[in-house]
CSV table of C-alpha atoms and ligand atoms in Angstrom, one decimal:
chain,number,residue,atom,x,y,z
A,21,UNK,CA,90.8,93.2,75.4
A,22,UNK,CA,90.8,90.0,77.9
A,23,UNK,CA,87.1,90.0,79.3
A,24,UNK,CA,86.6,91.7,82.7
A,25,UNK,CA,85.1,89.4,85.7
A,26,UNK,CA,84.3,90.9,88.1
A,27,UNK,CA,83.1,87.8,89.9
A,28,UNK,CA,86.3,86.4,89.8
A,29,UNK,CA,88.6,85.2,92.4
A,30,UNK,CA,91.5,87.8,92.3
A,31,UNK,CA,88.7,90.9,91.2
A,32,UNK,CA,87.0,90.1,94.5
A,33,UNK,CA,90.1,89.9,96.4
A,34,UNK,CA,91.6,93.0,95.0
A,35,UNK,CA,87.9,94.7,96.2
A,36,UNK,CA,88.6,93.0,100.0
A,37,UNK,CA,91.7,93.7,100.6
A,38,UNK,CA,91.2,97.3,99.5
A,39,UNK,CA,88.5,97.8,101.7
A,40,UNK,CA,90.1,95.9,104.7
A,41,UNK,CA,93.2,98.4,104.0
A,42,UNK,CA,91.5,101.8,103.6
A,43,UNK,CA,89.1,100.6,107.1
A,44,UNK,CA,92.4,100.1,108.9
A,45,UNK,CA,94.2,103.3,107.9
A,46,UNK,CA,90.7,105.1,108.8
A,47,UNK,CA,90.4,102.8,112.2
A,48,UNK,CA,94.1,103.5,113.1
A,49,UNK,CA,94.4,107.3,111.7
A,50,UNK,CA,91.0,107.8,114.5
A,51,UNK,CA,92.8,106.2,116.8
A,52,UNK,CA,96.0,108.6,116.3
A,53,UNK,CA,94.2,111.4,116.2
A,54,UNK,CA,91.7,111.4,119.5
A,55,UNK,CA,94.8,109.7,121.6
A,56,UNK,CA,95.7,112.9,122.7
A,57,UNK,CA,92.2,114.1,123.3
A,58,UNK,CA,91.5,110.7,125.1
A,59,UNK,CA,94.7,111.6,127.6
A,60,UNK,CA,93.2,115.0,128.3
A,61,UNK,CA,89.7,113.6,129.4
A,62,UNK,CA,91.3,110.7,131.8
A,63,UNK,CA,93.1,113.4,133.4
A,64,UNK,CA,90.1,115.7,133.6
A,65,UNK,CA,88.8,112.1,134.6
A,66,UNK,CA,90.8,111.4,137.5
A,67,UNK,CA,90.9,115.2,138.6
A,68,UNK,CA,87.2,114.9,139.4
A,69,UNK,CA,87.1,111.6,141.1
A,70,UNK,CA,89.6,113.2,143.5
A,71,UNK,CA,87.4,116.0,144.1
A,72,UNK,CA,84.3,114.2,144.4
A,73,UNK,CA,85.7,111.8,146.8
A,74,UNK,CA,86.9,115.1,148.8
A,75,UNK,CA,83.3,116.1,148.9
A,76,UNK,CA,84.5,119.4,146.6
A,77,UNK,CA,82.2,117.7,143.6
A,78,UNK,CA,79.0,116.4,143.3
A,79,UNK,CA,78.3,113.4,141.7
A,80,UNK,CA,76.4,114.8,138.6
A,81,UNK,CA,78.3,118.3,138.7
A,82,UNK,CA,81.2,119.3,136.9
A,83,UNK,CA,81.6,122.6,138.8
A,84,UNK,CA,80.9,123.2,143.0
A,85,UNK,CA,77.8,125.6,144.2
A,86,UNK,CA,80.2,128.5,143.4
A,87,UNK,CA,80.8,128.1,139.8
A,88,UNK,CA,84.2,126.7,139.9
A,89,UNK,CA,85.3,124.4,137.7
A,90,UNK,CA,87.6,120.7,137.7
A,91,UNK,CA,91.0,122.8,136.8
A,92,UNK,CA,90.4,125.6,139.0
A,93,UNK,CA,89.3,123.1,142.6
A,94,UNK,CA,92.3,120.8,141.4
A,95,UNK,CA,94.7,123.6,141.3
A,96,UNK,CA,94.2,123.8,145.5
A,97,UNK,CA,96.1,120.2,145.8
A,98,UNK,CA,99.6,119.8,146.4
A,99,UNK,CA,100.0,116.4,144.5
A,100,UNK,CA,103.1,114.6,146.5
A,101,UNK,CA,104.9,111.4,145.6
A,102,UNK,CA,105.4,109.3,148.5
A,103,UNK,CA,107.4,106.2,149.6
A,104,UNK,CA,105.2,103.5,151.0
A,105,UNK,CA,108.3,101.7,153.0
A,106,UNK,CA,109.1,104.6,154.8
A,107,UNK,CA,106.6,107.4,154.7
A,108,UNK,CA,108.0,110.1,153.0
A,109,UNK,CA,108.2,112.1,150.6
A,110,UNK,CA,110.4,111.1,147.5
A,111,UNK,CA,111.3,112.8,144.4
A,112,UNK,CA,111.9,108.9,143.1
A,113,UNK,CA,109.2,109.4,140.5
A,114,UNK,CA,107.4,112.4,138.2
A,115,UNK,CA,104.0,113.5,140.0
A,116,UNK,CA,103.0,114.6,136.6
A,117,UNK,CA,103.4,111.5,134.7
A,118,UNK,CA,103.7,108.5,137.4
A,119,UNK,CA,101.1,105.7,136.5
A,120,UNK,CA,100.8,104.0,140.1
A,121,UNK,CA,99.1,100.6,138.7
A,122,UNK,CA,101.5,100.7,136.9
A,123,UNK,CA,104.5,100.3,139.1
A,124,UNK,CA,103.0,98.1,140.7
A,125,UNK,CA,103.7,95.6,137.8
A,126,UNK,CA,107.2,96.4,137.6
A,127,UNK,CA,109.3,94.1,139.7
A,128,UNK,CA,112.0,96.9,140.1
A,129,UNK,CA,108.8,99.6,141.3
A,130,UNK,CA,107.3,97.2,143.5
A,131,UNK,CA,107.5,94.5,146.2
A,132,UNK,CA,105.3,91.1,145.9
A,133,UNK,CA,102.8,90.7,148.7
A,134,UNK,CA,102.5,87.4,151.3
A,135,UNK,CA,99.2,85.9,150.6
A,136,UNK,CA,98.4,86.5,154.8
A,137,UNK,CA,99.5,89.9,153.8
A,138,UNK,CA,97.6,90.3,150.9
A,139,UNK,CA,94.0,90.8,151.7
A,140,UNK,CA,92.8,93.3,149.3
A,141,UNK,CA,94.3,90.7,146.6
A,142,UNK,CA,96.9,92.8,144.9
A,143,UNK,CA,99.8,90.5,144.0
A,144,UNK,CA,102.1,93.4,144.4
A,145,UNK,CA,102.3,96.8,145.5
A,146,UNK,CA,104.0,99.7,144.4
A,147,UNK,CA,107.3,101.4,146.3
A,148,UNK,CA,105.9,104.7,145.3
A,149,UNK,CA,102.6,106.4,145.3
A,150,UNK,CA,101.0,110.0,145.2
A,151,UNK,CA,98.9,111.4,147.8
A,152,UNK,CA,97.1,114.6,147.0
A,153,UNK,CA,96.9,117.4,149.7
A,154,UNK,CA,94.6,120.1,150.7
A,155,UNK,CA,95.1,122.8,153.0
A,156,UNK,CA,93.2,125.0,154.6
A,157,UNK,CA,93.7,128.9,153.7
A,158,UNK,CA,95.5,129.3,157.0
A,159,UNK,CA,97.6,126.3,155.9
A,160,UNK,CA,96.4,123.7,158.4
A,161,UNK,CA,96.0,120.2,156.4
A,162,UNK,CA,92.5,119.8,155.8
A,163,UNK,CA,92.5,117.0,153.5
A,164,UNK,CA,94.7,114.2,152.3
A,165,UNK,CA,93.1,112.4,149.2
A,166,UNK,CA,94.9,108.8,148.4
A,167,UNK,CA,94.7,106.2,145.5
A,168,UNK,CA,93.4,102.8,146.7
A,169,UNK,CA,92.5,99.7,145.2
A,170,UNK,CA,91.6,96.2,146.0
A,171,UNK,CA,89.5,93.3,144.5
A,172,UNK,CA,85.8,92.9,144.7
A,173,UNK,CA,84.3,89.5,143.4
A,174,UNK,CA,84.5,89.9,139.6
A,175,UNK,CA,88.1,92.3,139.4
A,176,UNK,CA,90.1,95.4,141.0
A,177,UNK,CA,88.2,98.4,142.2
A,178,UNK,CA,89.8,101.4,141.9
A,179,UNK,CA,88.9,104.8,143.8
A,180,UNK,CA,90.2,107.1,146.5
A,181,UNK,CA,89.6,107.3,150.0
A,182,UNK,CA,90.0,110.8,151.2
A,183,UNK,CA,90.7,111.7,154.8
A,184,UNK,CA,90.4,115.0,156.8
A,185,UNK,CA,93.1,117.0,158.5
A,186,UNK,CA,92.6,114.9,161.7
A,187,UNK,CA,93.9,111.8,159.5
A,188,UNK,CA,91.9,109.9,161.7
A,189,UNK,CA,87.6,110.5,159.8
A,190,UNK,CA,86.8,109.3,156.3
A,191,UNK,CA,86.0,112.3,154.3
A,192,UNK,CA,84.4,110.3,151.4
A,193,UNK,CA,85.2,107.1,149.1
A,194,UNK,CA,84.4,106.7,145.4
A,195,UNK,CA,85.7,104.4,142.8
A,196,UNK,CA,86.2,105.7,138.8
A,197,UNK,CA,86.8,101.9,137.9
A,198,UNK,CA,85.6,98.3,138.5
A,199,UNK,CA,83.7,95.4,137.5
A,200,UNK,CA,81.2,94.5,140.0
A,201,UNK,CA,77.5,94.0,138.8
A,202,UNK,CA,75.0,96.3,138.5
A,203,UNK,CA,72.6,96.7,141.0
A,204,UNK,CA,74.3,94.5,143.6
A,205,UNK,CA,77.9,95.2,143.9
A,206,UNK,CA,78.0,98.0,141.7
A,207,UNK,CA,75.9,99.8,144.1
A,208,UNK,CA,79.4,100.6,145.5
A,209,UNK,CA,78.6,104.3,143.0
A,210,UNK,CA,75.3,104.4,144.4
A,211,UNK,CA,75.0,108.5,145.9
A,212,UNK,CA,73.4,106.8,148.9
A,213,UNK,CA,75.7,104.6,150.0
A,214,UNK,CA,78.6,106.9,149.2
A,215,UNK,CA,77.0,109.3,151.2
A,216,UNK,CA,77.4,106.7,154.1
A,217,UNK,CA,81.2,107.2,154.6
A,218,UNK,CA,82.0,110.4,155.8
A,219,UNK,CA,82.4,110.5,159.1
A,220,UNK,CA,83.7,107.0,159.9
A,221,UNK,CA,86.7,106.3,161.6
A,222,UNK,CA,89.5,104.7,160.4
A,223,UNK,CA,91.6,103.4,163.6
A,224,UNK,CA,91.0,102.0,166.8
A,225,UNK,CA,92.8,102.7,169.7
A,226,UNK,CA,96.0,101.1,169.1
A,227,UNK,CA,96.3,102.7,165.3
A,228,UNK,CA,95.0,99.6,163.5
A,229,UNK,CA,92.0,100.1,160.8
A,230,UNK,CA,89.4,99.0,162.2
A,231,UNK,CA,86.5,100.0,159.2
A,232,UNK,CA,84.3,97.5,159.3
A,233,UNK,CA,81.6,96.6,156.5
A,234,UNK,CA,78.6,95.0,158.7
A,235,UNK,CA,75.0,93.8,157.7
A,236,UNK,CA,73.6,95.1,160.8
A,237,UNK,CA,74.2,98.1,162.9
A,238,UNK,CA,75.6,98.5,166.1
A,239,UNK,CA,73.8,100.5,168.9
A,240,UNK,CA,74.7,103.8,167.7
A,241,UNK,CA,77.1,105.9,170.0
A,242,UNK,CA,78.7,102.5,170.3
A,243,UNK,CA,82.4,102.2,170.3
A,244,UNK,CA,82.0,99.8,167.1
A,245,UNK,CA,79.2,101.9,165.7
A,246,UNK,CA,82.2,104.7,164.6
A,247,UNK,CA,83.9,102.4,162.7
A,248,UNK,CA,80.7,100.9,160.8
A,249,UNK,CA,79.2,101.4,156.9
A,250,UNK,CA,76.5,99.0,155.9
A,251,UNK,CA,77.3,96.4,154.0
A,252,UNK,CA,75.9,96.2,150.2
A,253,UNK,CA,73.0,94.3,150.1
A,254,UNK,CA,73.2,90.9,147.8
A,255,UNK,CA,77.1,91.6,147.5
A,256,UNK,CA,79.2,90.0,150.6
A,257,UNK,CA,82.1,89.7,148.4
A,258,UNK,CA,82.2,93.1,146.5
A,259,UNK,CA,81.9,94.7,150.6
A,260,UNK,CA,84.1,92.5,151.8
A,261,UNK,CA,87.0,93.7,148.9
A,262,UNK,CA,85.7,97.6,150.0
A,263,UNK,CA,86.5,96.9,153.5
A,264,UNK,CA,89.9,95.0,153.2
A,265,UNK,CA,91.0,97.5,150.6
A,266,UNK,CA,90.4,100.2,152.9
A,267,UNK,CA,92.5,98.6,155.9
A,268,UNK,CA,95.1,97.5,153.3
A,269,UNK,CA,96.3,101.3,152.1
A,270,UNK,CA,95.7,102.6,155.4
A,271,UNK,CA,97.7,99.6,157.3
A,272,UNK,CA,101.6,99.2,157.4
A,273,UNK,CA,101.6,97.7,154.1
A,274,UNK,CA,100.1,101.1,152.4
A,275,UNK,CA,100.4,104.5,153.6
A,276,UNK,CA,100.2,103.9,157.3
A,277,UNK,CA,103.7,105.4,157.6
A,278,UNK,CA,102.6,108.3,155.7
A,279,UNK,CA,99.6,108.6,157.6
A,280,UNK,CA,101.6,108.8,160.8
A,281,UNK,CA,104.6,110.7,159.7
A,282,UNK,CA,101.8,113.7,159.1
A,283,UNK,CA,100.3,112.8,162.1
A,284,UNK,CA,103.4,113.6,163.9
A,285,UNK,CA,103.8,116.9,162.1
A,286,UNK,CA,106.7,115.7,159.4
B,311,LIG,C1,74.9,87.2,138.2
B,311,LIG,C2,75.4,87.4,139.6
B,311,LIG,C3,76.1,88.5,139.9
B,311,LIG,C4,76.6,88.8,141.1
B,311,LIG,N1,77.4,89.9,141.4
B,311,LIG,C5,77.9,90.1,142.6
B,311,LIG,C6,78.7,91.3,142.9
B,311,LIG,O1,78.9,92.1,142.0
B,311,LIG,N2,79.2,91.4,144.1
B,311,LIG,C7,78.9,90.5,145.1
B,311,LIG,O2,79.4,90.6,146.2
B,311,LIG,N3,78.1,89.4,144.9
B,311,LIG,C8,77.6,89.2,143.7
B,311,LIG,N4,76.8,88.1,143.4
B,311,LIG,C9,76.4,87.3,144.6
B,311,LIG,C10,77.4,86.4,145.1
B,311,LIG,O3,77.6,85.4,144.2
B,311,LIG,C11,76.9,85.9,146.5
B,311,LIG,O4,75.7,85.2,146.3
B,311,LIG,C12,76.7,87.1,147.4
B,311,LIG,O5,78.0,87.6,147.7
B,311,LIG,C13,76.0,86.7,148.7
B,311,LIG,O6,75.8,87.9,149.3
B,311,LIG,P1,74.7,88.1,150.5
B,311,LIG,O7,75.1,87.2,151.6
B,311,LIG,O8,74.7,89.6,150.8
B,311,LIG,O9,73.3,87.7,149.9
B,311,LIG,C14,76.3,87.9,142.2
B,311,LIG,C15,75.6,86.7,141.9
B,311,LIG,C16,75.1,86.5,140.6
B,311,LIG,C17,74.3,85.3,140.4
């Protein structure tokens, strides 16, 4: 019998290769398996940044004062798909599965952006996105919740800006996703500063955003003082990209049209 070596070239190999191909199949087999599982949470995910931006969730709660959990407060949205060109409602796309980032990288979903029409730096933006409604139990609108995004200094935040039923007063702002830096523009999750934003108005008097990211205050009572969140301290650019986000979705260009087609009772 030819002497075993185990040292040798095509022994040692043979040993690599094996363990490379048995890693994979584990590696890809986890991956596989925990997709599904991995879909579920980004949905239970995205359900609770919604809420919490509605002020239905606390930050580090998974259920409200009463017990209630993520499903069960979700369940009280009517999730809509809207057209951004014309402000209505459209049937265009699947609520259920409708990935509105997404779109936006489609050419045949989306329309490119002017750079003087561009300021919260998207490229393009999206013919269709959902907004998510709440009423009130006598069926009055007491909330609209809607997707927003917009870059900071290092990359695209992304979050939701929820209104009340006046469409007119910021109900509350988070973001589930960015890249700022911690401490300084990733202060944009701090509770505090969150905690800043409802309240503030959202147009002036000829309908044009008017939110307004400021290092200092005005006089409070002031006509500018409604409009007014303080700026992040040490992060200019990350509050600039917060406030031109903002007056990008609710401008012309996002759902401005939407915004007034409700107004006007459509
Ligand atoms: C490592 C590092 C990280 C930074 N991260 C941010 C950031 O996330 N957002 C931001 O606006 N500025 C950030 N800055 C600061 C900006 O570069 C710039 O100095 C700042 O926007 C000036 O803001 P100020 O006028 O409020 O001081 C960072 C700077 C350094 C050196």
């Amino acid at each position: 019998m030819a002497d075993f070596n185990k040292e040798g070239l095509g022994n040692v190999l043979f040993v690599a290769i094996s363990v490379c191909l048995v890693c994979s199949i584990l590696v890809s087999s986890a991956a596989v398996m925990l997709k599904p599982q991995q879909q579920i949470n980004q949905e239970l995910d995205r359900k609770q940044n919604i809420l919490r931006a509605a002020g239905m969730l606390s930050a580090d709660s998974i259920t409200d004062s009463e017990g209630r959990g993520v499903e069960e407060l979700f369940e009280r949205f009517r999730v809509r798909a809207v057209n951004l060109q014309t402000g209505e409602y459209t049937d265009a796309v699947d609520v259920e599965s409708y990935d509105q980032a997404k779109a936006s990288r489609v050419i045949a979903a989306s329309r490119n952006l002017e750079t003087a029409e561009d300021i919260a730096t998207l490229g393009r933006r999206e013919h269709v996105a959902l907004v998510y409604l709440l009423e009130t139990e006598q069926g009055a609108l007491d909330k609209v919740v809607l997707p927003v995004r917009g870059y900071g200094l290092w990359g695209t935040l992304f979050g939701y800006l929820a209104i009340e039923g006046d469409l007119h007063t910021i109900a509350g702002l988070g973001f589930y996703t960015h890249k700022e830096t911690p401490g300084l523009g990733g202060e944009v999750d701090n509770p505090d500063w969150k905690a800043l934003w409802p309240g503030v108005s959202l147009f002036d008097e000829s309908g044009a955003p008017a939110v307004r990211l400021v290092k200092t205050r005005s006089p409070e009572g002031s006509a500018a003082a409604a409009f007014e969140v303080d700026a992040l301290s040490g992060a200019t650019m990350t509050s600039r990209g917060v406030e031109n986000l903002i007056r990008f979705w609710t401008g012309e260009l996002g759902y401005g049209p939407f915004l007034n087609k409700l107004q006007a009772g459509a």
